PDB file of C-alpha atoms in Angstrom:
ATOM      1  CA  UNK L   1      -9.275  -5.275  -5.106  1.00  0.00           C
ATOM      2  CA  UNK L   2      -6.570  -7.338  -3.555  1.00  0.00           C
ATOM      3  CA  UNK L   3      -5.151 -10.116  -5.404  1.00  0.00           C
ATOM      4  CA  UNK L   4      -3.621 -13.101  -3.982  1.00  0.00           C
ATOM      5  CA  UNK L   5      -1.440 -15.918  -5.330  1.00  0.00           C
ATOM      6  CA  UNK L   6       0.160 -18.727  -3.591  1.00  0.00           C
ATOM      7  CA  UNK L   7       3.073 -20.760  -4.483  1.00  0.00           C
ATOM      8  CA  UNK L   8       5.456 -23.329  -2.696  1.00  0.00           C
ATOM      9  CA  UNK L   9       3.237 -26.339  -2.617  1.00  0.00           C
ATOM     10  CA  UNK L  10       4.374 -29.716  -3.545  1.00  0.00           C
ATOM     11  CA  UNK L  11       4.926 -33.432  -2.055  1.00  0.00           C
ATOM     12  CA  UNK L  12       7.013 -34.159   0.849  1.00  0.00           C
ATOM     13  CA  UNK L  13       7.773 -37.222   2.754  1.00  0.00           C
ATOM     14  CA  UNK L  14       6.537 -37.067   6.541  1.00  0.00           C
ATOM     15  CA  UNK L  15       8.847 -34.931   8.593  1.00  0.00           C
ATOM     16  CA  UNK L  16      10.139 -32.795   5.327  1.00  0.00           C
ATOM     17  CA  UNK L  17       9.629 -29.060   5.422  1.00  0.00           C
ATOM     18  CA  UNK L  18       7.809 -26.881   3.190  1.00  0.00           C
ATOM     19  CA  UNK L  19       7.524 -23.249   2.816  1.00  0.00           C
ATOM     20  CA  UNK L  20       4.357 -21.567   1.376  1.00  0.00           C
ATOM     21  CA  UNK L  21       4.294 -18.211  -0.439  1.00  0.00           C
ATOM     22  CA  UNK L  22       1.607 -15.439  -0.890  1.00  0.00           C
ATOM     23  CA  UNK L  23       2.235 -12.417  -2.898  1.00  0.00           C
ATOM     24  CA  UNK L  24      -0.026  -9.921  -2.956  1.00  0.00           C
ATOM     25  CA  UNK L  25      -1.289  -7.562  -5.613  1.00  0.00           C
ATOM     26  CA  UNK L  26      -3.671  -4.433  -6.086  1.00  0.00           C
ATOM     27  CA  UNK L  27      -3.314  -3.479  -2.545  1.00  0.00           C
ATOM     28  CA  UNK L  28      -0.962  -3.382   0.507  1.00  0.00           C
ATOM     29  CA  UNK L  29      -0.633  -6.824   2.249  1.00  0.00           C
ATOM     30  CA  UNK L  30       0.650  -4.783   5.618  1.00  0.00           C
ATOM     31  CA  UNK L  31      -2.508  -3.097   6.115  1.00  0.00           C
ATOM     32  CA  UNK L  32      -4.153  -6.183   6.290  1.00  0.00           C
ATOM     33  CA  UNK L  33      -4.499  -9.148   8.660  1.00  0.00           C
ATOM     34  CA  UNK L  34      -2.798 -12.006   6.666  1.00  0.00           C
ATOM     35  CA  UNK L  35      -4.181 -15.874   7.006  1.00  0.00           C
ATOM     36  CA  UNK L  36      -3.786 -19.056   5.921  1.00  0.00           C
ATOM     37  CA  UNK L  37      -6.178 -21.919   5.534  1.00  0.00           C
ATOM     38  CA  UNK L  38      -6.376 -25.338   4.385  1.00  0.00           C
ATOM     39  CA  UNK L  39      -9.240 -27.561   2.927  1.00  0.00           C
ATOM     40  CA  UNK L  40      -9.494 -31.475   2.294  1.00  0.00           C
ATOM     41  CA  UNK L  41     -12.298 -32.662  -0.140  1.00  0.00           C
ATOM     42  CA  UNK L  42     -15.783 -33.001   1.693  1.00  0.00           C
ATOM     43  CA  UNK L  43     -14.836 -30.731   4.461  1.00  0.00           C
ATOM     44  CA  UNK L  44     -14.924 -26.764   5.652  1.00  0.00           C
ATOM     45  CA  UNK L  45     -11.966 -24.580   5.483  1.00  0.00           C
ATOM     46  CA  UNK L  46      -9.693 -25.091   8.737  1.00  0.00           C
ATOM     47  CA  UNK L  47      -7.994 -22.356  10.038  1.00  0.00           C
ATOM     48  CA  UNK L  48      -4.188 -22.673  10.286  1.00  0.00           C
ATOM     49  CA  UNK L  49      -2.215 -19.607  11.283  1.00  0.00           C
ATOM     50  CA  UNK L  50      -2.806 -15.733  10.772  1.00  0.00           C
ATOM     51  CA  UNK L  51      -0.727 -12.886  11.011  1.00  0.00           C
ATOM     52  CA  UNK L  52      -2.460  -9.418  12.355  1.00  0.00           C
ATOM     53  CA  UNK L  53      -1.228  -6.087  10.749  1.00  0.00           C
ATOM     54  CA  UNK L  54       0.746  -3.883  12.203  1.00  0.00           C
ATOM     55  CA  UNK L  55      -1.799  -1.315  12.992  1.00  0.00           C
ATOM     56  CA  UNK L  56      -3.546  -3.912  14.897  1.00  0.00           C
ATOM     57  CA  UNK L  57      -0.755  -5.481  16.680  1.00  0.00           C
ATOM     58  CA  UNK L  58       1.216  -7.875  14.319  1.00  0.00           C
ATOM     59  CA  UNK L  59       0.333 -10.953  16.815  1.00  0.00           C
ATOM     60  CA  UNK L  60       0.256 -13.949  14.903  1.00  0.00           C
ATOM     61  CA  UNK L  61      -2.316 -16.944  16.123  1.00  0.00           C
ATOM     62  CA  UNK L  62      -2.227 -20.736  15.177  1.00  0.00           C
ATOM     63  CA  UNK L  63      -4.676 -23.672  15.297  1.00  0.00           C
ATOM     64  CA  UNK L  64      -3.565 -26.088  17.883  1.00  0.00           C
ATOM     65  CA  UNK L  65      -2.919 -28.735  15.699  1.00  0.00           C
ATOM     66  CA  UNK L  66       0.131 -27.009  13.791  1.00  0.00           C
ATOM     67  CA  UNK L  67       1.223 -24.863  16.758  1.00  0.00           C
ATOM     68  CA  UNK L  68       5.054 -25.355  17.070  1.00  0.00           C
ATOM     69  CA  UNK L  69       5.332 -26.581  13.884  1.00  0.00           C
ATOM     70  CA  UNK L  70       4.278 -23.869  11.574  1.00  0.00           C
ATOM     71  CA  UNK L  71       5.268 -20.054  11.313  1.00  0.00           C
ATOM     72  CA  UNK L  72       3.447 -17.670   9.610  1.00  0.00           C
ATOM     73  CA  UNK L  73       5.669 -14.555   8.699  1.00  0.00           C
ATOM     74  CA  UNK L  74       5.238 -11.386   6.506  1.00  0.00           C
ATOM     75  CA  UNK L  75       7.563  -9.376   4.385  1.00  0.00           C
ATOM     76  CA  UNK L  76       5.959  -6.167   4.258  1.00  0.00           C
ATOM     77  CA  UNK L  77       8.452  -4.921   1.623  1.00  0.00           C
ATOM     78  CA  UNK L  78       8.039  -7.725  -0.721  1.00  0.00           C
ATOM     79  CA  UNK L  79       3.919  -7.626  -0.204  1.00  0.00           C
ATOM     80  CA  UNK L  80       4.165 -11.234   0.749  1.00  0.00           C
ATOM     81  CA  UNK L  81       3.181 -13.678   3.821  1.00  0.00           C
ATOM     82  CA  UNK L  82       4.829 -17.076   4.118  1.00  0.00           C
ATOM     83  CA  UNK L  83       3.911 -20.401   5.827  1.00  0.00           C
ATOM     84  CA  UNK L  84       6.957 -22.140   7.151  1.00  0.00           C
ATOM     85  CA  UNK L  85       5.894 -25.517   7.942  1.00  0.00           C
ATOM     86  CA  UNK L  86       8.078 -27.972   9.199  1.00  0.00           C
ATOM     87  CA  UNK L  87       7.859 -31.839  10.949  1.00  0.00           C
ATOM     88  CA  UNK L  88       5.362 -32.381   8.401  1.00  0.00           C
ATOM     89  CA  UNK L  89       2.665 -35.088   9.102  1.00  0.00           C
ATOM     90  CA  UNK L  90      -0.025 -36.929   6.204  1.00  0.00           C
ATOM     91  CA  UNK L  91      -2.638 -34.991   8.214  1.00  0.00           C
ATOM     92  CA  UNK L  92      -1.155 -31.753   7.178  1.00  0.00           C
ATOM     93  CA  UNK L  93      -1.756 -33.057   3.258  1.00  0.00           C
ATOM     94  CA  UNK L  94      -4.797 -30.043   1.779  1.00  0.00           C
ATOM     95  CA  UNK L  95      -5.332 -26.928  -0.601  1.00  0.00           C
ATOM     96  CA  UNK L  96      -3.691 -24.363   1.600  1.00  0.00           C
ATOM     97  CA  UNK L  97      -5.212 -20.727   0.707  1.00  0.00           C
ATOM     98  CA  UNK L  98      -3.974 -17.309   1.657  1.00  0.00           C
ATOM     99  CA  UNK L  99      -6.405 -14.823   2.444  1.00  0.00           C
ATOM    100  CA  UNK L 100      -6.403 -11.262   3.881  1.00  0.00           C
ATOM    101  CA  UNK L 101      -9.432  -9.142   5.876  1.00  0.00           C
ATOM    102  CA  UNK L 102      -9.588  -6.865   8.752  1.00  0.00           C
ATOM    103  CA  UNK L 103     -11.415  -9.313  11.462  1.00  0.00           C
ATOM    104  CA  UNK L 104     -11.800  -7.966  15.011  1.00  0.00           C
ATOM    105  CA  UNK L 105      -9.398  -9.550  17.393  1.00  0.00           C
ATOM    106  CA  UNK L 106     -11.849 -12.216  18.891  1.00  0.00           C
ATOM    107  CA  UNK L 107     -12.825 -13.002  14.866  1.00  0.00           C
ATOM    108  CA  UNK L 108      -8.955 -13.578  13.853  1.00  0.00           C
ATOM    109  CA  UNK L 109      -9.554 -17.495  13.245  1.00  0.00           C
ATOM    110  CA  UNK L 110     -13.036 -16.995  11.351  1.00  0.00           C
ATOM    111  CA  UNK L 111     -12.844 -17.587   7.981  1.00  0.00           C
ATOM    112  CA  UNK L 112     -16.017 -15.311   6.835  1.00  0.00           C
ATOM    113  CA  UNK L 113     -13.994 -12.297   8.234  1.00  0.00           C
ATOM    114  CA  UNK L 114     -11.381 -12.661   5.278  1.00  0.00           C
ATOM    115  CA  UNK L 115     -12.625 -11.038   2.051  1.00  0.00           C
ATOM    116  CA  UNK L 116      -9.838 -11.766  -0.655  1.00  0.00           C
ATOM    117  CA  UNK L 117      -8.877 -15.289  -1.606  1.00  0.00           C
ATOM    118  CA  UNK L 118      -5.660 -16.679  -3.353  1.00  0.00           C
ATOM    119  CA  UNK L 119      -6.396 -19.878  -5.670  1.00  0.00           C
ATOM    120  CA  UNK L 120      -4.685 -22.362  -3.532  1.00  0.00           C
ATOM    121  CA  UNK L 121      -1.509 -24.632  -3.426  1.00  0.00           C
ATOM    122  CA  UNK L 122      -1.684 -28.054  -3.011  1.00  0.00           C
ATOM    123  CA  UNK L 123       0.450 -29.434  -0.106  1.00  0.00           C
ATOM    124  CA  UNK L 124       0.564 -33.527   0.114  1.00  0.00           C
ATOM    125  CA  UNK L 125       2.198 -35.356   2.700  1.00  0.00           C
ATOM    126  CA  UNK L 126       3.303 -39.196   1.733  1.00  0.00           C
ATOM    127  CA  UNK L 127       6.159 -41.392   1.779  1.00  0.00           C
TER     128      UNK L 127
END
């Protein structure tokens, strides 16, 4: 059983930056595809970014809404995944979740493919 714990959320002004961290325990994060999803009240979880395990290619994926502004990375030695967020917009405001799974390539963006989830960290972009 893998436990995931997110940190790094907070209040930031539009145009600012934040780095979210997702620390894994009880398992080896490098063996999983790791992803970030976000959710606002009343809406479904939205895919943000994912990084596949080294064994499945290690490629990164992004939603079009964050491409060029967000970067996902992993430090296997620390069993941690990061989401560097820059040029933040008010519409990025959400509860951000870290997730782990082993989706097939074509399902990397699909929420049901991830079976370990953290509790979430709130990101608020506002002036």
